[in-house]
């Protein structure tokens, strides 16, 4: 062993180790795992003991007697621990309100689930294309860990805006992640997640928050490494692959899909059954311009975090006193670069009611200034639709509330046009096309998390029922095909199983009952619907048209069909049977049990609003 150690001295003693995993086995057979970004030097003494120093000068191990030192570029497990996952929607609500984590921990979970957390490190690349070692976490439900049940698949989760190591996956901070594991439906999926560059074992480096593809690479590489690790542990990963994220995580989920399309087009392990992205700032230039024009936004820490991450990662060399108002510039080191606070805590310290003029200096508030034009160019290059050759063989769900008070909804809409250019067909109907969209929720950013999550969970839970080895279940296929030719088909179906869609539509739109389809023209539509949209939907007629277009429906055709539908005889409906009686008997997957409720039903039945 001494001979091997001596052979390593010339390579690693008193040097920085780049993009490596260092596994040190001590004499008592315990193992320590470090990464290149954590270490400054490894010193071997003449008697074979080892002293390890971290990048910040701390001695991690001094004169330790070791049995083996292994330096590799492979992924490695750093810790496995048993834990209890909690389904607690109040966590996200409390976080959005800027409450401290100590008070959030006192809230009562709705349900729990035992799981194993695997912390791991793995090879990836940094923002400049150089090798780097990143960290992440894998959550495996205990029934899968104990081989009682097989996993249905993997949920690759991209965490929301995080600037503090206290809120990292590898530190067990699972908020939305736990919703996919511990909710009452308990889907049998494994969750995989990266800490991302600039956090975890790469804490010493700048955050790569919304810096183009970099977190997409981190997620793809985490997924590939997690598959290898789970294989070594003899844990089956299932056949389904979902890519999920909301807010900052929505940006990263789309970046992950982009990396997959551009760099892994034929790799099955990163071929997603569906990508779910909610509230994403996919077009950073539009976000910057809209926030400046509107003047207000619901998350005061967003601008300092994004500007700082961009300046540091892109090495722009901006003086923070030129960019930020003095009271913000004074605190950049303490508030952001220190990585001590959550974005919610930071917003509370800045002040939740602050306007953009209270944060940025005048040159960056003038969209025609040289300083602002420079940043617009930078953000345009970092925007996800810049150079993305989207692959329409992949399925994508883009959710964005039209009342988003943090990320302008136009950012999401800009991506729709881009997807259309590459052959995607938008539809609000799940499964009808390769691009599902929803821009109609009238709530703020944090409030939008709950409906996005429920829709995402419902789709993931129903996926084995909807698809058989990539083939759409005939019942769902029939329904999806009907929606393409008849926009009201989905309403007819709901009517057939007991929902009074006609009554709801009449009440919502307050259409003239004497109005016939033949009477409808563009002028009539605008006159009849303009006031109704404003009074009952709190949107303009133009916004209604825009949302319908986003969903692949021509407004005039839809309204004509809607009027005809309201006047129809219910006995003429094409859907009469409960969809459960139409379900295929194909036994390639186990369909959802007949008596199993979806999440909303379960919550209502248990008195939870």
XYZ file of C-alpha atoms in Angstrom:
609
model
C 0.000 0.000 0.000
C 2.887 2.328 0.800
C 4.188 1.874 -2.708
C 0.850 2.986 -4.205
C 0.742 5.977 -1.912
C 4.233 7.009 -2.884
C 3.286 6.767 -6.551
C 0.551 9.296 -5.955
C 2.699 11.832 -4.145
C 4.089 13.415 -7.269
C 0.624 13.749 -8.753
C -1.374 15.219 -5.913
C 0.805 16.489 -3.089
C 0.216 20.182 -2.433
C -1.702 20.636 -5.680
C -5.259 21.482 -6.623
C -7.143 18.456 -7.931
C -9.476 19.208 -10.833
C -12.791 17.387 -11.362
C -12.017 14.301 -9.310
C -13.656 12.274 -6.570
C -11.251 11.390 -3.774
C -12.161 8.290 -1.761
C -10.048 7.727 1.332
C -10.428 4.458 3.234
C -9.094 4.687 6.791
C -7.518 1.852 8.746
C -10.820 1.223 10.560
C -12.402 0.674 7.100
C -14.552 3.817 7.257
C -14.520 5.879 4.074
C -14.312 9.627 3.521
C -15.393 11.040 0.167
C -14.295 14.484 -1.046
C -14.373 16.275 -4.363
C -11.838 18.344 -6.235
C -13.684 21.588 -5.595
C -13.541 21.014 -1.824
C -9.815 20.347 -1.553
C -6.751 22.545 -1.697
C -4.124 19.849 -1.120
C -3.438 16.245 -0.157
C -0.105 15.769 1.628
C 1.421 12.332 2.183
C 4.000 11.937 4.944
C 6.976 9.596 4.728
C 5.244 7.109 7.026
C 2.177 6.956 4.748
C -0.257 9.080 6.767
C -2.341 11.710 5.007
C -3.229 15.329 5.754
C -6.024 16.915 3.718
C -6.681 20.666 3.536
C -9.874 22.249 2.214
C -9.947 25.166 -0.227
C -10.722 27.589 2.619
C -7.695 26.462 4.644
C -9.405 24.112 7.105
C -7.614 20.856 7.903
C -10.147 18.116 7.122
C -7.857 15.243 8.102
C -4.456 15.380 9.795
C -1.876 12.582 9.901
C -4.610 10.003 9.300
C -3.641 6.372 8.901
C -5.194 5.229 5.647
C -5.681 1.912 3.939
C -6.374 3.258 0.444
C -6.572 6.508 -1.521
C -8.554 6.341 -4.732
C -8.856 9.294 -7.108
C -11.476 8.830 -9.815
C -13.780 10.676 -12.185
C -16.673 8.292 -11.470
C -19.775 9.079 -9.437
C -19.643 8.088 -5.766
C -22.071 7.738 -2.875
C -21.135 10.051 -0.004
C -23.950 9.186 2.413
C -27.065 7.019 2.701
C -29.598 7.757 5.396
C -33.101 6.714 6.356
C -35.619 9.517 6.521
C -39.309 10.347 6.625
C -40.700 12.414 3.772
C -43.608 14.737 4.629
C -46.403 15.974 2.381
C -47.051 19.478 3.677
C -48.465 22.036 1.200
C -48.255 24.717 3.905
C -44.465 24.628 3.555
C -44.567 26.240 0.121
C -47.228 28.743 1.172
C -45.156 29.707 4.209
C -41.957 29.949 2.176
C -43.726 32.185 -0.334
C -44.809 34.435 2.519
C -41.189 34.780 3.642
C -41.572 32.892 6.907
C -38.470 31.482 8.547
C -37.817 27.764 8.254
C -37.971 27.310 12.023
C -41.635 28.339 12.084
C -42.443 26.287 8.967
C -41.130 23.108 10.572
C -43.935 23.294 13.144
C -46.686 22.845 10.540
C -48.497 19.513 10.543
C -47.977 17.249 7.494
C -50.981 15.687 5.770
C -49.195 12.385 5.171
C -45.712 10.875 5.445
C -43.625 8.192 3.778
C -40.443 6.392 4.732
C -37.605 6.786 2.233
C -33.856 6.456 1.823
C -31.797 9.486 0.803
C -28.628 8.796 -1.169
C -26.210 11.713 -1.354
C -23.777 11.415 -4.240
C -21.162 13.266 -6.275
C -20.727 12.935 -10.012
C -18.792 14.326 -13.003
C -20.263 17.188 -15.038
C -19.081 20.454 -16.598
C -18.799 24.010 -15.305
C -20.163 27.142 -17.079
C -17.016 27.277 -19.214
C -17.134 23.685 -20.448
C -14.433 22.415 -18.080
C -14.801 19.210 -16.015
C -16.196 19.617 -12.519
C -17.603 17.372 -9.796
C -21.135 18.222 -8.586
C -23.309 16.885 -5.773
C -26.916 15.801 -5.564
C -29.449 13.526 -3.904
C -31.607 10.515 -4.764
C -34.779 9.694 -2.831
C -35.997 6.089 -2.920
C -39.295 5.132 -1.194
C -38.691 2.334 1.312
C -41.044 -0.107 -0.411
C -38.804 0.172 -3.508
C -35.594 0.186 -1.460
C -36.701 -3.041 0.265
C -37.670 -4.624 -3.099
C -41.309 -4.912 -2.030
C -42.397 -3.021 -5.165
C -40.792 -2.081 -8.459
C -40.312 1.585 -9.305
C -42.538 2.964 -12.056
C -39.810 5.389 -13.093
C -37.688 8.413 -12.234
C -38.739 11.999 -11.607
C -35.767 14.242 -12.422
C -36.547 17.257 -10.255
C -35.027 20.725 -10.711
C -35.199 22.683 -7.461
C -36.621 26.200 -7.306
C -34.515 29.316 -6.720
C -31.954 28.372 -4.078
C -28.982 30.445 -2.980
C -28.343 28.799 0.372
C -26.715 25.456 1.141
C -29.273 25.023 3.937
C -31.970 24.488 1.298
C -30.107 21.960 -0.844
C -31.321 18.469 -1.766
C -28.125 16.916 -0.381
C -28.922 18.585 2.956
C -32.327 16.903 2.971
C -34.287 20.072 2.135
C -37.042 18.419 0.073
C -40.129 20.625 -0.293
C -41.828 20.048 -3.628
C -39.768 16.875 -3.992
C -41.576 15.363 -1.009
C -44.899 16.099 -2.697
C -44.001 13.555 -5.363
C -43.152 10.927 -2.757
C -45.168 11.455 0.422
C -48.519 12.689 -0.927
C -51.565 10.474 -0.284
C -51.335 8.825 -3.716
C -47.758 7.687 -2.991
C -46.579 7.141 -6.581
C -43.789 4.585 -6.794
C -41.198 6.864 -8.369
C -37.576 7.597 -7.494
C -36.661 11.306 -7.329
C -33.223 12.424 -8.593
C -31.903 15.956 -8.134
C -28.723 17.975 -8.512
C -27.555 20.649 -6.071
C -26.423 22.563 -9.204
C -23.168 24.386 -9.857
C -22.177 26.938 -7.222
C -23.827 25.001 -4.389
C -23.076 21.802 -2.479
C -19.535 20.621 -3.159
C -19.021 23.545 -5.570
C -20.041 26.166 -3.009
C -16.774 28.031 -3.552
C -17.824 28.948 -7.108
C -20.443 31.512 -8.264
C -24.068 30.487 -8.639
C -25.081 29.472 -12.162
C -28.674 30.565 -11.538
C -30.483 30.792 -14.905
C -27.217 30.872 -16.823
C -28.396 29.101 -19.956
C -27.640 25.381 -20.281
C -25.360 24.883 -17.282
C -27.994 23.566 -14.839
C -29.474 21.529 -17.675
C -26.113 19.771 -18.003
C -26.037 19.310 -14.218
C -29.465 17.624 -14.259
C -28.771 15.362 -17.237
C -25.435 14.261 -15.740
C -27.111 13.705 -12.333
C -29.712 11.469 -13.981
C -27.084 9.384 -15.785
C -24.959 9.066 -12.634
C -28.000 8.184 -10.512
C -28.913 5.385 -12.924
C -25.416 3.920 -12.542
C -25.536 4.223 -8.742
C -28.994 2.647 -8.493
C -27.819 -0.154 -10.782
C -24.916 -0.909 -8.456
C -27.415 -1.032 -5.558
C -29.640 -3.431 -7.577
C -32.554 -0.987 -7.438
C -34.764 -1.138 -10.523
C -35.495 2.334 -11.912
C -38.629 1.577 -13.943
C -39.327 2.553 -17.535
C -40.733 6.092 -17.203
C -38.713 9.319 -17.132
C -40.187 12.676 -16.127
C -38.379 16.033 -16.050
C -39.982 18.491 -13.634
C -39.459 22.006 -12.272
C -41.260 25.167 -11.200
C -40.102 28.815 -11.167
C -36.281 28.788 -11.267
C -36.637 25.017 -11.526
C -38.970 25.496 -14.482
C -36.167 27.317 -16.303
C -33.794 24.479 -15.433
C -36.291 21.766 -16.493
C -36.546 23.440 -19.897
C -32.746 23.819 -20.001
C -32.533 20.079 -19.264
C -34.905 19.330 -22.139
C -32.833 21.609 -24.357
C -29.582 19.785 -23.442
C -31.336 16.484 -24.120
C -32.554 17.672 -27.553
C -29.214 19.140 -28.587
C -26.701 16.678 -27.100
C -28.506 13.397 -26.267
C -31.099 12.974 -29.032
C -30.678 9.186 -29.237
C -29.918 8.339 -25.591
C -32.921 6.500 -24.122
C -31.813 7.189 -20.548
C -32.470 10.919 -21.040
C -35.488 10.583 -23.322
C -38.271 12.101 -21.244
C -41.835 10.847 -21.349
C -42.818 14.408 -20.474
C -41.231 17.636 -19.265
C -43.341 19.706 -16.852
C -42.214 23.341 -16.542
C -44.158 25.899 -14.513
C -43.705 29.667 -14.050
C -40.445 29.719 -15.979
C -38.468 32.810 -16.966
C -37.362 31.042 -20.142
C -36.852 34.324 -22.039
C -34.690 36.405 -19.687
C -34.657 39.442 -21.971
C -38.469 39.641 -21.947
C -38.483 39.226 -18.158
C -35.983 42.049 -17.682
C -37.835 44.382 -20.060
C -41.281 43.643 -18.606
C -40.222 44.069 -14.984
C -38.642 47.435 -15.836
C -41.753 48.574 -17.727
C -44.221 47.389 -15.079
C -42.067 48.603 -12.199
C -43.235 46.048 -9.649
C -42.732 42.341 -9.039
C -43.626 39.960 -6.234
C -40.175 38.735 -5.267
C -37.778 41.534 -4.432
C -34.694 39.294 -4.188
C -35.081 37.979 -7.778
C -33.349 40.890 -9.517
C -30.297 41.020 -7.183
C -29.891 37.225 -7.380
C -30.119 37.098 -11.176
C -27.919 40.157 -11.813
C -25.289 38.907 -9.351
C -25.278 35.353 -10.736
C -24.970 36.717 -14.285
C -22.175 39.137 -13.396
C -20.171 36.514 -11.509
C -20.721 33.532 -13.827
C -20.374 35.428 -17.100
C -17.429 37.419 -15.686
C -18.946 40.734 -16.816
C -16.872 42.791 -14.367
C -19.797 45.035 -13.366
C -19.393 47.241 -10.288
C -22.371 46.473 -8.052
C -22.578 50.137 -6.995
C -23.187 50.977 -10.661
C -25.939 48.349 -10.951
C -27.765 48.482 -7.609
C -28.993 51.220 -5.329
C -26.416 51.816 -2.591
C -28.353 50.085 0.203
C -28.475 46.924 -1.982
C -24.890 47.134 -3.273
C -23.635 47.437 0.324
C -25.133 44.015 1.088
C -24.305 41.906 -1.981
C -21.433 40.118 -0.220
C -23.436 39.490 2.939
C -26.808 38.684 1.354
C -25.958 36.763 -1.824
C -22.285 35.882 -2.227
C -22.161 34.464 1.313
C -24.888 31.920 0.388
C -26.255 32.111 3.926
C -29.868 33.055 3.207
C -32.823 31.647 1.328
C -34.354 33.848 -1.406
C -37.431 34.176 0.803
C -35.388 35.454 3.737
C -33.542 37.787 1.382
C -36.805 39.216 0.039
C -37.921 39.895 3.596
C -34.646 41.727 4.323
C -34.876 43.804 1.139
C -38.561 44.504 1.695
C -41.422 42.697 -0.034
C -43.076 45.923 -1.192
C -39.997 47.271 -2.983
C -40.287 48.354 -6.605
C -37.615 47.769 -9.216
C -36.581 51.443 -8.965
C -35.685 50.756 -5.319
C -33.224 48.075 -6.425
C -31.611 48.983 -9.776
C -29.903 52.267 -10.639
C -31.289 54.666 -13.255
C -29.174 53.429 -16.231
C -30.530 49.898 -15.830
C -34.111 51.216 -15.606
C -33.753 53.031 -18.944
C -34.228 50.371 -21.619
C -32.554 52.656 -24.186
C -29.373 53.278 -22.186
C -26.062 51.657 -23.131
C -25.955 49.802 -19.786
C -29.445 48.388 -20.228
C -28.853 47.448 -23.874
C -25.736 45.574 -22.789
C -27.712 43.538 -20.228
C -30.513 42.903 -22.719
C -27.947 41.395 -25.100
C -26.511 39.237 -22.313
C -29.953 37.960 -21.292
C -30.943 37.327 -24.887
C -27.927 35.037 -25.288
C -28.842 33.206 -22.082
C -32.521 32.804 -23.037
C -33.464 29.194 -23.692
C -35.009 29.747 -27.113
C -31.674 31.100 -28.386
C -30.400 28.324 -30.651
C -32.629 25.578 -29.214
C -33.496 23.072 -31.935
C -36.549 21.664 -30.175
C -37.391 18.029 -30.895
C -41.170 17.479 -31.344
C -40.807 13.772 -30.554
C -40.668 14.900 -26.906
C -43.743 15.880 -24.901
C -43.727 19.180 -22.986
C -46.173 20.835 -20.584
C -45.731 24.587 -20.073
C -47.729 26.146 -17.262
C -47.737 29.861 -16.489
C -50.332 31.810 -14.523
C -51.620 34.854 -16.402
C -51.515 36.784 -13.100
C -47.933 35.804 -12.270
C -46.568 38.603 -10.086
C -42.956 37.450 -10.306
C -42.190 36.108 -13.785
C -44.025 37.816 -16.676
C -46.366 35.402 -18.461
C -45.039 36.711 -21.795
C -41.822 34.829 -21.081
C -43.716 31.548 -21.260
C -45.710 32.631 -24.289
C -42.528 33.498 -26.184
C -41.514 29.860 -25.891
C -44.801 28.697 -27.466
C -43.947 30.394 -30.754
C -40.508 28.829 -30.656
C -41.963 25.348 -30.141
C -44.469 25.901 -32.958
C -41.606 26.744 -35.306
C -40.196 23.246 -34.662
C -43.442 21.384 -35.312
C -45.082 21.308 -31.892
C -48.886 21.641 -31.761
C -50.143 23.416 -28.616
C -53.281 22.230 -26.845
C -54.714 22.732 -23.395
C -56.018 19.139 -23.498
C -53.664 16.629 -21.767
C -52.341 14.048 -24.200
C -53.980 15.623 -27.243
C -50.679 16.792 -28.738
C -46.955 16.923 -27.940
C -47.256 20.407 -26.354
C -49.723 20.920 -23.528
C -50.156 24.526 -22.361
C -51.992 26.285 -19.573
C -51.899 30.085 -19.279
C -55.351 30.605 -17.762
C -54.818 30.350 -13.979
C -55.642 33.764 -12.427
C -53.264 33.579 -9.449
C -49.863 34.869 -8.371
C -46.567 33.035 -8.699
C -46.452 31.099 -5.423
C -50.196 30.351 -5.503
C -49.656 28.807 -8.931
C -47.417 26.103 -7.464
C -50.337 24.079 -6.064
C -52.443 23.664 -9.259
C -49.265 23.081 -11.270
C -48.205 20.375 -8.854
C -51.623 18.700 -8.825
C -51.768 18.633 -12.635
C -48.199 17.325 -12.816
C -48.781 14.656 -10.184
C -52.070 13.581 -11.772
C -50.360 13.176 -15.148
C -47.419 11.238 -13.690
C -49.764 9.008 -11.702
C -52.001 8.364 -14.708
C -49.181 7.806 -17.210
C -49.117 3.974 -16.981
C -52.883 4.032 -17.613
C -52.672 6.484 -20.511
C -49.804 4.738 -22.287
C -48.796 1.153 -22.931
C -45.084 0.999 -23.803
C -45.250 4.296 -25.649
C -48.589 3.565 -27.349
C -51.462 5.789 -26.274
C -54.252 3.780 -24.632
C -57.046 3.476 -27.206
C -59.582 5.161 -24.925
C -57.388 8.210 -24.361
C -56.349 8.192 -28.008
C -60.004 8.382 -29.051
C -60.632 11.263 -26.647
C -57.531 13.152 -27.815
C -58.442 12.719 -31.467
C -61.936 14.020 -30.784
C -60.572 17.182 -29.190
C -58.595 17.983 -32.354
C -61.721 18.082 -34.508
C -64.232 19.073 -31.845
C -63.026 21.507 -29.144
C -66.069 20.663 -27.011
C -65.456 16.923 -26.903
C -63.765 17.087 -23.506
C -66.773 18.975 -22.101
C -69.119 16.339 -23.471
C -67.075 13.689 -21.749
C -67.261 15.469 -18.385
C -71.006 15.877 -18.810
C -71.286 12.142 -19.481
C -69.805 11.290 -16.067
C -71.889 13.751 -14.072
C -70.365 17.239 -14.347
C -72.820 19.914 -15.499
C -70.547 21.702 -17.957
C -73.467 23.355 -19.734
C -74.676 24.940 -16.528
C -71.199 26.114 -15.588
C -70.560 27.597 -19.036
C -73.899 29.390 -19.102
C -73.246 30.872 -15.685
C -69.633 31.799 -16.446
C -70.071 33.392 -19.849
C -73.665 34.579 -19.405
C -74.242 34.097 -23.115
C -77.517 35.282 -24.594
C -79.615 32.062 -24.700
C -81.227 33.243 -27.920
C -77.887 33.696 -29.691
C -77.381 31.142 -32.463
C -74.130 30.042 -34.028
C -75.082 31.669 -37.313
C -75.352 35.086 -35.629
C -71.731 35.082 -34.488
C -69.141 37.233 -36.243
C -65.983 38.964 -35.027
C -67.823 42.132 -34.002
C -70.429 40.148 -32.079
C -67.751 38.133 -30.328
C -65.853 41.188 -29.140
C -69.033 43.017 -28.094
C -70.592 40.043 -26.301
C -67.438 38.707 -24.663
C -65.464 41.904 -23.964
C -67.507 43.004 -20.967
C -68.018 39.442 -19.746
C -64.284 38.708 -19.820
C -63.544 41.830 -17.800
C -66.342 41.356 -15.266
C -66.246 37.603 -14.712
C -62.791 36.454 -15.813
C -60.817 39.632 -15.063
C -59.135 39.535 -18.477
C -59.562 41.498 -21.692
C -60.983 40.059 -24.891
C -57.507 40.266 -26.452
C -56.077 38.244 -23.556
C -58.779 35.630 -24.066
C -57.889 35.375 -27.764
C -54.194 35.110 -26.903
C -54.771 32.336 -24.376
C -56.958 30.403 -26.807
C -54.306 30.743 -29.499
C -51.659 29.496 -27.039
C -53.836 26.419 -26.577
C -54.179 25.730 -30.290
C -57.823 26.775 -30.570
C -59.274 29.358 -32.941
C -61.460 31.646 -30.814
C -64.283 32.058 -33.330
C -64.508 28.311 -34.001
C -64.471 27.612 -30.296
C -67.259 30.059 -29.462
C -69.442 28.808 -32.322
C -68.971 25.247 -31.089
C -69.604 26.400 -27.535
C -72.949 27.993 -28.442
C -73.985 24.907 -30.377
C -72.938 22.717 -27.461
C -75.015 24.675 -24.959
C -78.075 24.299 -27.200
C -77.532 20.576 -27.820
C -79.757 17.821 -26.527
C -77.692 16.006 -23.875
C -78.899 12.654 -25.222
C -76.913 13.326 -28.383
C -73.576 13.341 -26.542
C -70.987 10.991 -28.036
C -69.633 9.998 -24.608
C -72.008 7.870 -22.571
C -69.812 5.345 -20.806
C -67.593 5.866 -17.787
C -63.977 5.856 -18.993
C -63.151 3.098 -16.502
C -65.382 0.657 -18.383
C -63.529 1.529 -21.607
C -60.067 0.958 -20.183
C -57.947 -1.475 -22.160
C -57.367 -4.920 -20.683
C -53.731 -4.851 -21.816
C -51.662 -6.204 -18.911
C -48.318 -4.606 -19.773
C -48.775 -2.135 -16.939
C -50.881 -2.037 -13.796
C -53.616 0.559 -14.290
C -54.740 2.806 -11.459
C -57.160 1.023 -9.132
C -60.802 1.778 -9.860
C -61.514 3.171 -6.410
C -58.375 5.286 -6.070
C -59.074 8.995 -5.842
C -56.898 11.711 -7.261
C -55.332 14.151 -4.844
C -58.079 16.786 -4.847
C -60.722 14.119 -4.137
C -58.638 12.711 -1.318
C -58.079 16.118 0.271
C -61.769 17.023 0.047
C -62.825 13.688 1.500
C -60.511 14.302 4.443
C -61.733 17.831 5.091
C -58.615 19.568 3.762
C -59.172 22.712 1.686
